[in-house]
DNA sequence: CGATTGGAGTCAAACGTTTGCACAATATTA
DNA sequence: TAATATTGTGCAAACGTTTGACTCCAATCG
């Protein structure tokens, strides 16, 4: 029922192979034949069957994006949207489609990845997170499938990956607060098994150390990338006998939770407590007061990841390409941290 | 190099067809054989090649999501993330994969859709918007491809679609403001060619009419689903000789823009101006003041759309199923509209 | 007891491409 | 002018499945 390459061939009075070669711009096809075939394809409404093509070429021109555990939960953060936006845009530009896959448990994730890659449904994968130790990474690496990590792997340091210099970024953010005279600076972290949490904590610690300030356990709180975590962290800090006057927060959404809590308790930001967070999602500047945030170029992270992956698919073992791309970050200082430390 | 059905067959001492039938739980395979084959598949690490399967079965178990014009722009709204979250979750549960495709111009969209459907890369599509007159819809309908609309089509009223009762929702929101004594109520709309803009405007008008209030042209402003639009609309309203005391705003993001503007000009919300908007994205309650918003169950819209699409793919012309699903909405009244009209 | 039924598998064609090899015709070279 | 290269095309085998038709064998039936 559907127009195939053979139908076109018949009508054009050539062989199917010729039609196929026209399609792939084979050099040994004459201008004339090529044009004739193209006209007929147009006329008959021919569209190549990608499945047949993939079957023989062993390539699907599709990549997949593996979302952190339950798409249902973590998807709430604008962060992923922005990442996906970058990935899809770049992939489409390179002629690739993007498949979204959300895992459940880590085991299910491995199964999904295995199904997609082994089943030749996609050519490669992008992982949108970096856990300290990850079965999916192990699997992909063991099977030598092309993939790129957004973040980094502790276990395999030279995996293809796109990342922020999170240590430096946290250093900069903390330093900024120190410059405003803060000496009691708290840190609201994410899940401790994520590399990003670890790296940012490290940068925070270094900045304190360089300023001769001591890092205090009770000023560090771990949580999820959710508002509630911020809210809880805030309550904890504010009940301390000695309260921080400024906070570095791993994620904007978490910072929103902190902000909400401070508002409720009647603390003024930035007069009583200064705040700076990470990611600079588009809503950061909308909060009240506008949120200082480290812009890490999320879109760019996604865009670059897609580019790196597709390169590595097209050219599996080309040497001389970096395996780690660091996207520059930038402090966006807004009202939430524009105030010197209270006495 | 990769394990195929033939390899398994050989090792198991059966024919490839038997292996295939084991895979699809064909009734005429004995328990015994089935178990033996399964064991061998496991042992050899067999994974079915989806491309080969799709080629013959003419089905891909994949659906695609068509994003409104440039993924680059409109993706900024959490709304889409939430929709996609619902779609992906449901699709995965039904054993389907999801392909994301972002269009450029309307013409490019048609091309993308044509490439995906005609190229047998996907089995159906979900359109995340409803324009008044849409070439993509025309195309899909003309070619009888399975698809579902999030929203509605004016041209073809009984297309498979999932929607909010936007007229009613806007009616309810406006009514709510009227109840608080407002008589000068403005409306900030979206692009006029979107059905959602039209429907909400209509509901707004009806509520005014039912309350004996007149709808005034200068109190209606159109824009995009972007903050800037809200900001601009706000400036416009506030420069009017007779200013509205309350606003109905088509989208939360737009409302954020309005809020920012009002803050800057020193107007108090809700004391000077009350505000209610639509969609209730997760950040609505975080703004200052928290935003009243009509919750339209975005996740549910996506979830239902995916479900409806997959049903219609699996069972093309089953009768007796609704073609239009209406997801219930609910007013989430928060501080931004909890104040009676100023004198 | 010959004929029928049913169960468990096998055979081979099909799905729509790509691609290495072969071949004829023409062009280039020595 | 013969030998060689180049250009344009066709042939047929692959790619890894699914599936309708067929076979074989044992059990059941009239």
XYZ file of C-alpha atoms (C1' of nucleotides) in Angstrom:
746
model
C 0.000 0.000 0.000
C 2.829 2.360 0.798
C 5.150 3.582 -1.881
C 8.430 1.723 -1.728
C 11.737 2.113 -3.394
C 10.731 -0.569 -5.849
C 7.643 1.266 -6.987
C 9.714 4.308 -7.640
C 12.293 2.233 -9.468
C 9.722 0.640 -11.690
C 8.116 3.907 -12.630
C 11.465 5.508 -13.300
C 12.629 2.565 -15.331
C 15.687 1.956 -13.190
C 16.678 -0.583 -10.595
C 15.942 -0.236 -6.889
C 19.634 0.110 -6.188
C 19.769 3.179 -8.335
C 16.947 4.751 -6.404
C 18.679 3.943 -3.170
C 21.853 5.531 -4.429
C 20.026 8.629 -5.492
C 18.732 8.863 -1.956
C 22.170 8.691 -0.464
C 23.759 10.967 -3.033
C 26.027 8.316 -4.335
C 28.663 9.963 -6.533
C 28.260 7.594 -9.421
C 24.729 8.562 -10.303
C 24.279 10.931 -13.208
C 22.620 14.284 -12.701
C 20.006 13.274 -15.149
C 18.949 10.016 -13.537
C 19.087 11.587 -10.142
C 16.741 14.343 -11.151
C 14.329 11.998 -12.825
C 14.192 9.728 -9.828
C 13.734 12.621 -7.468
C 10.857 13.942 -9.493
C 9.160 10.597 -9.430
C 9.668 10.225 -5.714
C 8.058 13.572 -5.199
C 5.222 12.733 -7.515
C 4.493 9.397 -5.925
C 4.902 10.664 -2.390
C 7.732 8.357 -1.517
C 9.094 8.278 2.044
C 11.916 5.968 3.009
C 11.045 3.341 5.555
C 13.369 3.995 8.441
C 12.965 0.546 9.894
C 14.193 -1.167 6.764
C 16.995 1.300 6.515
C 18.011 0.817 10.111
C 17.888 -2.904 9.771
C 20.590 -2.987 7.161
C 22.578 0.058 8.104
C 22.580 -0.875 11.800
C 22.053 2.700 12.722
C 18.930 4.476 13.822
C 19.805 8.133 13.916
C 18.177 8.277 17.307
C 19.619 8.906 20.721
C 17.961 8.429 24.042
C 17.903 10.469 27.183
C 17.863 8.593 30.442
C 16.096 10.492 33.156
C 16.952 10.088 36.786
C 14.966 7.616 38.718
C 11.302 8.328 38.517
C 10.478 10.719 35.743
C 7.480 11.300 37.834
C 9.330 12.940 40.646
C 12.431 14.610 39.440
C 10.866 15.959 36.337
C 9.428 18.700 38.454
C 12.521 20.737 38.127
C 12.814 23.153 35.278
C 16.424 22.103 35.149
C 15.635 18.975 33.162
C 13.354 20.756 30.791
C 16.126 23.120 29.962
C 18.596 20.305 29.492
C 16.248 18.425 27.210
C 15.589 21.567 25.280
C 19.296 21.857 24.527
C 19.587 18.203 23.649
C 16.586 18.094 21.349
C 17.570 21.272 19.567
C 21.061 20.099 18.817
C 20.043 16.570 17.945
C 17.432 17.744 15.491
C 19.976 19.997 13.885
C 22.217 17.011 13.378
C 19.377 14.968 11.953
C 18.851 12.860 15.044
C 15.678 12.058 16.902
C 15.476 11.912 20.654
C 13.816 9.229 22.712
C 12.939 9.945 26.308
C 13.191 7.169 28.809
C 12.422 7.428 32.455
C 13.647 4.809 34.812
C 12.128 3.421 37.936
C 14.613 1.589 40.042
C 18.230 1.455 39.036
C 17.650 -2.081 37.873
C 14.789 -1.029 35.648
C 16.992 1.647 34.222
C 19.573 -0.912 33.235
C 16.866 -2.977 31.617
C 15.532 -0.041 29.683
C 18.971 0.901 28.472
C 19.699 -2.654 27.525
C 16.468 -2.959 25.628
C 17.052 0.243 23.726
C 20.691 -0.261 22.870
C 20.745 -4.007 22.390
C 17.477 -3.875 20.553
C 19.100 -1.414 18.186
C 16.407 1.116 18.791
C 18.855 3.905 19.519
C 22.489 4.591 18.735
C 23.563 6.091 22.019
C 22.472 7.557 25.314
C 22.739 10.653 27.440
C 22.588 10.269 31.204
C 21.157 13.259 32.970
C 22.753 12.757 36.338
C 25.832 11.330 37.925
C 25.543 9.142 40.913
C 28.614 8.140 42.772
C 28.364 4.558 41.679
C 26.032 3.723 38.897
C 24.953 0.402 37.454
C 23.811 2.042 34.228
C 27.228 3.527 33.651
C 28.843 0.197 34.366
C 26.549 -1.473 31.883
C 27.057 1.025 29.096
C 30.772 1.032 29.584
C 31.021 -2.754 29.703
C 29.106 -3.051 26.450
C 31.012 -0.247 24.818
C 27.935 1.668 23.805
C 28.354 5.340 22.980
C 27.089 7.524 25.771
C 27.728 10.770 27.521
C 27.298 11.771 31.077
C 25.992 15.094 32.212
C 28.173 15.441 35.242
C 31.051 13.141 35.969
C 31.882 9.639 37.058
C 34.172 9.103 39.977
C 34.896 5.553 38.964
C 35.809 6.257 35.349
C 37.274 9.724 35.192
C 37.690 9.934 31.458
C 34.280 8.953 30.352
C 32.790 11.213 27.748
C 31.054 13.834 29.829
C 29.821 17.381 29.950
C 29.967 19.167 33.219
C 30.213 22.356 35.204
C 33.303 22.993 37.263
C 31.178 22.627 40.343
C 34.015 22.969 42.793
C 34.987 26.283 41.310
C 31.384 27.414 40.985
C 30.702 26.762 44.639
C 33.974 28.394 45.522
C 32.956 31.515 43.645
C 29.514 31.637 45.194
C 30.864 31.226 48.693
C 33.607 33.735 48.089
C 30.997 36.222 46.975
C 29.265 35.949 50.330
C 32.533 36.226 52.182
C 33.285 39.414 50.313
C 30.135 40.868 51.769
C 31.493 40.217 55.220
C 29.723 36.977 56.053
C 31.547 34.661 58.406
C 28.775 32.267 59.313
C 27.827 30.652 56.049
C 25.587 27.612 55.798
C 25.337 25.091 52.986
C 22.188 23.353 51.802
C 23.217 20.294 49.835
C 21.458 17.732 47.671
C 21.507 13.941 47.891
C 24.990 13.027 49.105
C 25.505 10.314 46.511
C 25.333 12.752 43.617
C 28.650 14.034 42.387
C 27.236 17.497 42.074
C 26.461 17.646 45.786
C 29.913 16.460 46.662
C 31.686 18.837 44.330
C 29.786 21.878 45.425
C 30.337 21.038 49.048
C 34.033 20.785 48.362
C 34.176 24.203 46.707
C 32.293 25.696 49.594
C 34.771 24.184 52.030
C 37.758 25.473 50.094
C 36.434 28.994 49.985
C 35.877 28.948 53.719
C 39.337 27.568 54.316
C 40.997 30.155 52.092
C 39.251 32.867 54.091
C 40.365 31.363 57.361
C 36.846 30.373 58.322
C 36.074 26.989 59.766
C 33.552 24.662 58.247
C 30.979 23.605 60.816
C 28.994 20.385 60.543
C 25.809 21.876 61.910
C 25.807 24.407 59.102
C 25.600 21.768 56.436
C 22.314 20.075 55.631
C 21.582 17.457 53.002
C 18.297 16.957 51.200
C 16.623 16.420 47.863
C 16.296 18.821 44.965
C 12.883 19.849 46.179
C 11.407 22.874 47.855
C 10.523 20.936 50.966
C 14.172 20.195 51.511
C 14.926 23.875 51.480
C 12.118 24.597 53.836
C 13.332 21.977 56.257
C 16.953 23.060 56.050
C 15.894 26.592 56.806
C 13.952 25.588 59.915
C 16.913 23.625 61.108
C 19.307 26.523 60.688
C 17.028 29.062 62.267
C 16.646 26.969 65.393
C 20.358 26.831 65.935
C 21.774 28.836 68.825
C 24.254 30.334 66.421
C 22.581 30.949 63.110
C 24.263 31.402 59.737
C 23.897 34.849 58.196
C 24.187 33.550 54.659
C 23.431 30.358 52.769
C 24.827 28.641 49.724
C 22.128 26.409 48.259
C 22.695 23.695 45.662
C 19.628 24.355 43.589
C 17.196 27.160 42.851
C 14.136 25.121 43.627
C 15.562 24.331 47.023
C 16.315 28.008 47.462
C 12.675 28.818 46.776
C 11.774 26.606 49.689
C 14.278 28.391 51.909
C 12.916 31.725 50.806
C 9.389 30.743 51.554
C 10.382 29.609 55.009
C 12.307 32.768 55.785
C 9.384 34.869 54.659
C 7.036 32.966 56.893
C 9.288 33.387 59.895
C 9.613 37.077 59.192
C 13.287 37.125 58.324
C 14.262 39.609 55.670
C 16.338 38.552 52.705
C 19.000 39.804 52.232
C 19.076 42.005 55.344
C 18.920 39.166 57.864
C 20.054 36.291 55.695
C 21.770 36.387 52.325
C 21.174 33.663 49.814
C 22.834 32.382 46.699
C 22.016 29.210 44.832
C 22.822 27.295 41.660
C 21.432 26.733 38.169
C 19.752 30.060 37.500
C 16.569 28.633 36.098
C 14.365 31.154 34.383
C 12.302 31.740 37.483
C 15.154 32.750 39.742
C 14.836 36.362 38.843
C 11.134 36.296 39.511
C 11.189 35.421 43.146
C 10.889 37.988 45.822
C 13.560 39.120 46.289
C 15.194 38.063 43.032
C 17.551 35.205 43.651
C 21.293 35.342 43.209
C 22.265 32.211 41.358
C 25.193 30.626 39.602
C 24.266 30.307 35.976
C 25.703 27.034 34.742
C 24.381 27.243 31.199
C 21.960 24.338 31.403
C 20.811 24.609 27.819
C 24.408 24.651 26.749
C 25.176 21.572 28.818
C 22.447 19.719 26.990
C 23.413 21.077 23.619
C 27.038 20.148 24.095
C 26.201 16.705 25.409
C 24.140 15.945 22.357
C 26.871 17.201 20.083
C 29.534 15.159 21.825
C 27.433 12.032 21.724
C 26.604 12.316 18.071
C 30.219 12.938 17.211
C 31.244 9.881 19.088
C 28.572 7.815 17.369
C 29.589 8.974 13.946
C 33.243 8.601 14.617
C 33.688 5.943 17.255
C 37.375 6.024 17.919
C 38.604 9.269 16.590
C 41.485 10.432 18.692
C 42.291 13.920 19.827
C 38.839 14.935 20.920
C 38.389 15.910 24.522
C 36.484 13.459 26.615
C 35.420 16.061 29.112
C 33.702 19.304 28.249
C 33.457 21.958 30.920
C 30.763 24.543 30.403
C 31.639 27.919 31.913
C 29.558 29.242 34.761
C 28.773 32.754 35.813
C 27.548 34.394 38.985
C 24.254 36.186 38.548
C 24.163 38.450 41.540
C 20.720 39.726 42.393
C 19.064 41.198 45.391
C 19.065 38.094 47.588
C 22.758 38.442 48.264
C 23.344 42.160 47.788
C 23.727 43.139 51.392
C 26.586 43.085 53.830
C 26.536 40.747 56.766
C 24.520 41.825 59.789
C 26.469 42.505 62.982
C 28.319 -10.525 16.069
C 25.049 -9.943 17.833
C 22.943 -12.841 18.976
C 20.033 -13.345 16.640
C 16.985 -15.476 16.701
C 18.730 -17.933 14.442
C 21.608 -18.412 16.814
C 19.193 -19.173 19.580
C 17.281 -21.530 17.331
C 20.363 -23.423 16.338
C 21.550 -23.841 19.892
C 18.110 -24.929 21.027
C 17.723 -27.337 18.143
C 14.526 -25.747 16.892
C 13.613 -23.546 13.985
C 13.741 -19.752 14.088
C 9.986 -19.591 13.813
C 9.653 -21.531 17.003
C 11.879 -19.077 18.803
C 9.846 -16.220 17.434
C 6.671 -17.835 18.641
C 8.112 -18.384 22.061
C 8.817 -14.687 22.160
C 5.256 -13.807 21.351
C 3.723 -16.462 23.587
C 2.151 -18.307 20.753
C -0.311 -20.888 22.130
C 0.967 -23.735 20.055
C 4.332 -23.950 21.736
C 4.737 -26.517 24.482
C 5.715 -25.482 27.964
C 8.787 -27.560 27.606
C 10.104 -26.057 24.412
C 9.228 -22.621 25.585
C 11.209 -22.990 28.755
C 14.207 -24.447 26.992
C 14.274 -21.636 24.469
C 13.910 -19.014 27.156
C 16.793 -20.449 29.079
C 18.994 -20.378 26.036
C 18.015 -16.796 25.228
C 18.972 -15.805 28.716
C 22.205 -17.716 28.544
C 23.242 -16.254 25.193
C 22.116 -12.754 26.057
C 19.603 -12.500 23.267
C 17.775 -9.227 22.662
C 15.248 -8.903 19.867
C 16.153 -6.471 17.149
C 13.370 -3.951 17.161
C 14.104 -2.724 13.676
C 13.625 -6.120 12.134
C 10.533 -6.636 14.175
C 9.092 -3.296 13.180
C 9.861 -3.906 9.561
C 7.609 -6.887 9.365
C 5.048 -6.050 11.989
C 4.653 -2.498 10.700
C 4.470 -1.240 14.209
C 7.096 0.481 16.311
C 5.634 0.745 19.775
C 6.717 4.350 19.777
C 4.720 7.536 19.813
C 5.943 11.020 19.202
C 5.234 14.303 20.861
C 5.096 17.336 18.643
C 6.137 20.460 20.435
C 4.843 23.854 19.483
C 6.919 25.839 17.138
C 10.436 26.265 18.365
C 11.241 23.899 21.197
C 13.792 26.498 21.920
C 11.313 29.113 22.946
C 8.202 27.563 24.283
C 9.970 24.906 26.199
C 10.635 27.506 28.829
C 7.325 26.866 30.398
C 7.065 24.237 33.079
C 3.724 23.444 31.540
C 5.274 21.323 28.816
C 7.560 19.528 31.174
C 4.588 18.480 33.211
C 2.696 17.363 30.144
C 5.610 15.324 28.895
C 6.021 13.819 32.310
C 2.466 12.514 32.151
C 2.886 11.262 28.621
C 6.158 9.465 29.211
C 4.952 7.855 32.383
C 1.812 6.468 30.821
C 3.502 5.429 27.600
C 6.219 3.543 29.412
C 3.609 1.767 31.447
C 1.951 0.641 28.238
C 5.237 -0.491 26.781
C 5.654 2.428 24.448
C 8.614 4.688 23.903
C 8.302 8.400 23.372
C 10.059 10.447 20.738
C 10.293 14.188 21.162
C 10.138 16.351 18.098
C 10.325 20.084 18.057
C 9.178 21.957 15.026
C 10.433 25.153 13.535
C 7.981 26.666 11.137
C 4.616 25.070 10.593
C 5.921 23.720 7.324
C 8.868 22.093 9.028
C 6.500 20.568 11.513
C 4.530 18.951 8.746
C 7.729 17.627 7.279
C 8.840 16.207 10.591
C 5.505 14.553 11.159
C 5.492 13.185 7.670
C 8.984 11.823 8.042
C 8.163 10.132 11.325
C 4.809 8.674 10.395
C 5.410 7.863 6.770
C 8.861 6.609 7.570
C 7.229 4.239 10.027
C 9.372 5.469 12.839
C 6.422 6.034 15.135
C 2.878 4.742 15.377
C 1.120 7.931 16.340
C 1.488 11.463 17.555
C 0.435 13.797 20.317
C 0.116 17.480 19.523
C 0.787 19.732 22.454
C -1.189 22.737 21.358
C -4.178 23.654 19.298
C -3.993 26.422 16.836
C -7.095 27.652 15.188
C -6.135 26.303 11.827
C -3.329 23.877 11.689
C -1.540 22.339 8.759
C -0.226 19.513 10.912
C -3.719 18.518 11.944
C -4.870 18.659 8.347
C -2.013 16.441 7.342
C -2.519 13.852 10.042
C -6.209 13.731 9.451
C -5.872 13.456 5.692
C -3.474 10.550 6.041
C -5.540 8.899 8.732
C -2.710 8.569 11.160
C -3.576 8.032 14.800
C -3.083 11.171 16.815
C -4.460 13.087 19.714
C -4.705 16.745 20.341
C -4.129 18.365 23.667
C -6.742 21.042 23.338
C -9.295 21.061 20.568
C -9.705 21.675 16.874
C -12.280 24.128 15.686
C -12.278 22.675 12.221
C -12.779 19.058 13.199
C -14.731 18.998 16.443
C -14.624 15.265 17.020
C -10.988 14.658 16.667
C -9.513 12.535 19.408
C -8.525 15.107 21.988
C -7.905 15.761 25.633
C -8.789 19.133 26.970
C -9.795 21.357 29.827
C -13.192 22.951 29.762
C -11.511 26.272 29.309
C -14.684 28.266 28.941
C -15.923 27.006 32.258
C -12.541 27.358 33.913
C -12.283 30.987 32.909
C -15.855 31.516 33.944
C -15.076 30.149 37.391
C -11.947 32.222 37.794
C -13.692 35.415 36.774
C -16.678 34.647 38.932
C -14.354 34.237 41.864
C -13.075 37.768 41.420
C -16.580 39.119 40.997
C -17.540 37.483 44.262
C -14.883 39.556 45.946
C -16.578 42.667 44.687
C -14.483 43.427 41.637
C -16.230 45.201 38.816
C -13.284 46.290 36.751
C -11.643 43.060 35.711
C -8.963 42.865 33.048
C -7.947 39.884 30.974
C -4.422 39.031 29.865
C -4.673 36.636 26.957
C -2.259 34.521 24.958
C -1.762 34.346 21.208
C -5.193 34.901 19.687
C -4.911 32.015 17.269
C -4.708 29.449 20.040
C -7.987 27.846 20.983
C -7.090 28.093 24.620
C -6.883 31.880 24.411
C -10.203 32.073 22.672
C -11.982 29.731 25.039
C -10.749 31.430 28.151
C -11.665 34.810 26.800
C -15.121 33.518 26.127
C -15.580 32.221 29.643
C -14.358 35.513 31.014
C -16.892 37.348 28.884
C -19.740 35.119 29.967
C -18.976 35.578 33.631
C -18.945 39.327 33.187
C -22.188 39.231 31.286
C -23.905 37.060 33.864
C -22.919 39.569 36.508
C -24.215 42.454 34.487
C -20.742 43.841 33.884
C -19.667 45.035 30.491
C -16.633 43.697 28.740
C -14.304 46.512 27.728
C -11.832 46.244 24.887
C -9.141 48.223 26.623
C -9.143 45.750 29.467
C -8.143 42.875 27.241
C -4.561 42.449 26.142
C -3.078 39.714 24.011
C 0.459 38.399 24.181
C 2.654 35.336 24.311
C 3.006 32.780 27.069
C 6.016 34.627 28.387
C 6.758 36.806 31.350
C 7.484 39.804 29.197
C 3.963 39.684 27.891
C 2.658 39.916 31.407
C 4.951 42.756 32.197
C 3.836 44.673 29.162
C 0.169 44.000 29.749
C 0.543 45.277 33.274
C 2.165 48.531 32.139
C -0.592 49.024 29.677
C -3.322 48.533 32.232
C -1.710 50.716 34.847
C -1.443 53.608 32.450
C -5.126 53.561 31.714
C -7.234 56.381 33.143
C -9.551 53.792 34.567
C -7.552 50.859 35.826
C -8.793 47.330 36.461
C -8.733 46.224 40.092
C -8.352 42.577 39.219
C -6.855 40.511 36.438
C -7.516 37.121 34.935
C -4.339 35.881 33.311
C -4.110 32.967 30.882
C -0.922 31.465 32.215
C 1.117 31.409 35.390
C 4.315 32.441 33.726
C 2.575 35.471 32.317
C 1.205 36.161 35.775
C 4.721 36.157 37.153
C 5.548 38.934 34.734
C 2.517 40.906 35.861
C 3.499 40.367 39.460
C 7.000 41.585 38.894
C 5.701 44.696 37.201
C 3.234 45.472 39.930
C 5.911 45.036 42.548
C 8.194 47.410 40.724
C 5.516 50.059 40.468
C 4.720 49.690 44.117
C 1.249 48.253 43.772
C 0.282 45.735 46.425
C -1.171 42.396 45.460
C -3.904 41.640 46.366
C -4.767 44.915 48.154
C -4.513 47.122 45.071
C -4.866 44.521 42.354
C -6.095 40.948 42.637
C -4.734 38.306 40.353
C -5.723 34.830 39.260
C -4.182 32.801 36.508
C -4.229 29.361 34.903
C -2.310 26.103 34.992
C -1.081 26.064 38.563
C 2.443 25.023 37.777
C 4.442 23.952 40.778
C 5.928 27.386 41.245
C 2.671 29.257 41.548
C 2.531 28.813 45.258
C 6.076 30.027 45.623
C 5.665 33.500 44.317
C 5.188 36.448 46.543
C 2.334 36.596 47.214
C 1.350 33.027 46.355
C -0.604 32.970 43.154
C -4.223 31.939 42.813
C -4.415 29.658 39.841
C -6.793 27.306 38.111
C -5.333 23.846 38.370
C -6.047 22.074 35.109
C -4.300 18.813 35.932
C -1.501 19.107 33.412
C 0.078 15.794 34.263
C -3.285 14.183 33.919
C -3.853 15.802 30.539
C -0.629 14.246 29.318
C -1.313 10.914 30.911
C -4.770 10.705 29.429
C -3.611 11.813 26.018
C -1.034 9.065 25.906
C -3.576 6.526 27.009
C -6.121 7.604 24.440
C -3.546 7.565 21.669
C -2.251 4.127 22.482
C -5.767 2.760 22.687
C -6.561 4.161 19.314
C -3.371 2.719 17.850
C -4.053 -0.718 19.226
C -7.671 -0.663 18.270
C -8.058 1.601 15.293
C -11.768 1.666 14.766
C -13.288 0.471 17.956
C -16.571 2.205 18.457
C -18.053 3.482 21.646
C -15.038 5.207 23.017
C -15.256 8.917 23.611
C -13.310 11.058 21.216
C -13.030 13.910 23.639
C -11.755 13.666 27.175
C -12.303 16.577 29.511
C -9.998 16.766 32.475
C -11.592 18.454 35.473
C -10.167 21.714 36.734
C -10.099 23.248 40.163
C -9.584 26.733 41.542
C -6.595 27.000 43.824
C -7.272 30.182 45.677
C -4.240 31.699 47.303
C -3.246 35.060 48.593
C -3.058 36.901 45.277
C -6.837 37.033 45.011
C -7.917 36.860 48.636
C -8.926 40.444 49.093
C -12.034 42.389 48.340
C -12.034 45.017 45.668
C -10.632 48.422 46.618
C -13.096 51.313 46.603
C -9.892 -49.770 11.345
C -9.729 -45.977 8.250
C -10.710 -41.257 8.768
C -10.633 -37.113 11.291
C -8.927 -33.929 14.622
C -5.583 -31.418 17.137
C -1.037 -30.376 18.847
C 3.710 -28.986 18.035
C 6.752 -27.510 14.826
C 9.078 -26.414 10.328
C 9.430 -23.955 5.783
C 9.925 -20.211 3.141
C 8.312 -15.884 1.699
C 7.930 -11.402 2.951
C 9.004 -6.655 5.078
C 11.966 -2.308 2.399
C 16.315 -1.125 2.381
C 21.741 -1.089 1.386
C 25.892 -2.457 -0.842
C 29.731 -5.384 -2.840
C 30.443 -7.099 -7.150
C 29.877 -7.385 -11.976
C 29.368 -5.375 -16.341
C 28.842 -2.423 -20.362
C 29.822 1.786 -22.408
C 32.538 5.603 -22.794
C 36.708 8.346 -21.944
C 41.604 8.642 -21.193
C 46.253 7.412 -21.691
C 50.678 5.715 -23.615
C 45.192 1.634 -31.348
C 45.293 -1.236 -27.706
C 45.195 -1.087 -22.895
C 43.348 1.011 -18.935
C 40.347 3.988 -16.112
C 36.087 5.996 -15.282
C 31.168 6.410 -15.197
C 26.571 4.772 -14.700
C 23.823 1.117 -13.631
C 21.912 -3.615 -12.447
C 21.957 -8.116 -9.726
C 21.311 -10.419 -5.754
C 22.477 -11.257 -1.114
C 22.073 -9.600 3.083
C 19.767 -7.364 7.616
C 16.606 -10.153 11.715
C 12.144 -10.765 12.255
C 7.000 -12.607 11.603
C 3.489 -15.519 9.796
C 0.439 -18.287 6.651
C 0.674 -22.719 4.873
C 2.188 -27.081 5.469
C 3.890 -31.506 7.672
C 4.195 -34.997 10.915
C 2.616 -37.671 14.584
C -0.404 -39.234 18.067
C -4.900 -39.345 19.839
C -9.893 -39.637 19.080
C -13.987 -40.892 16.624
C -17.765 -43.292 14.119
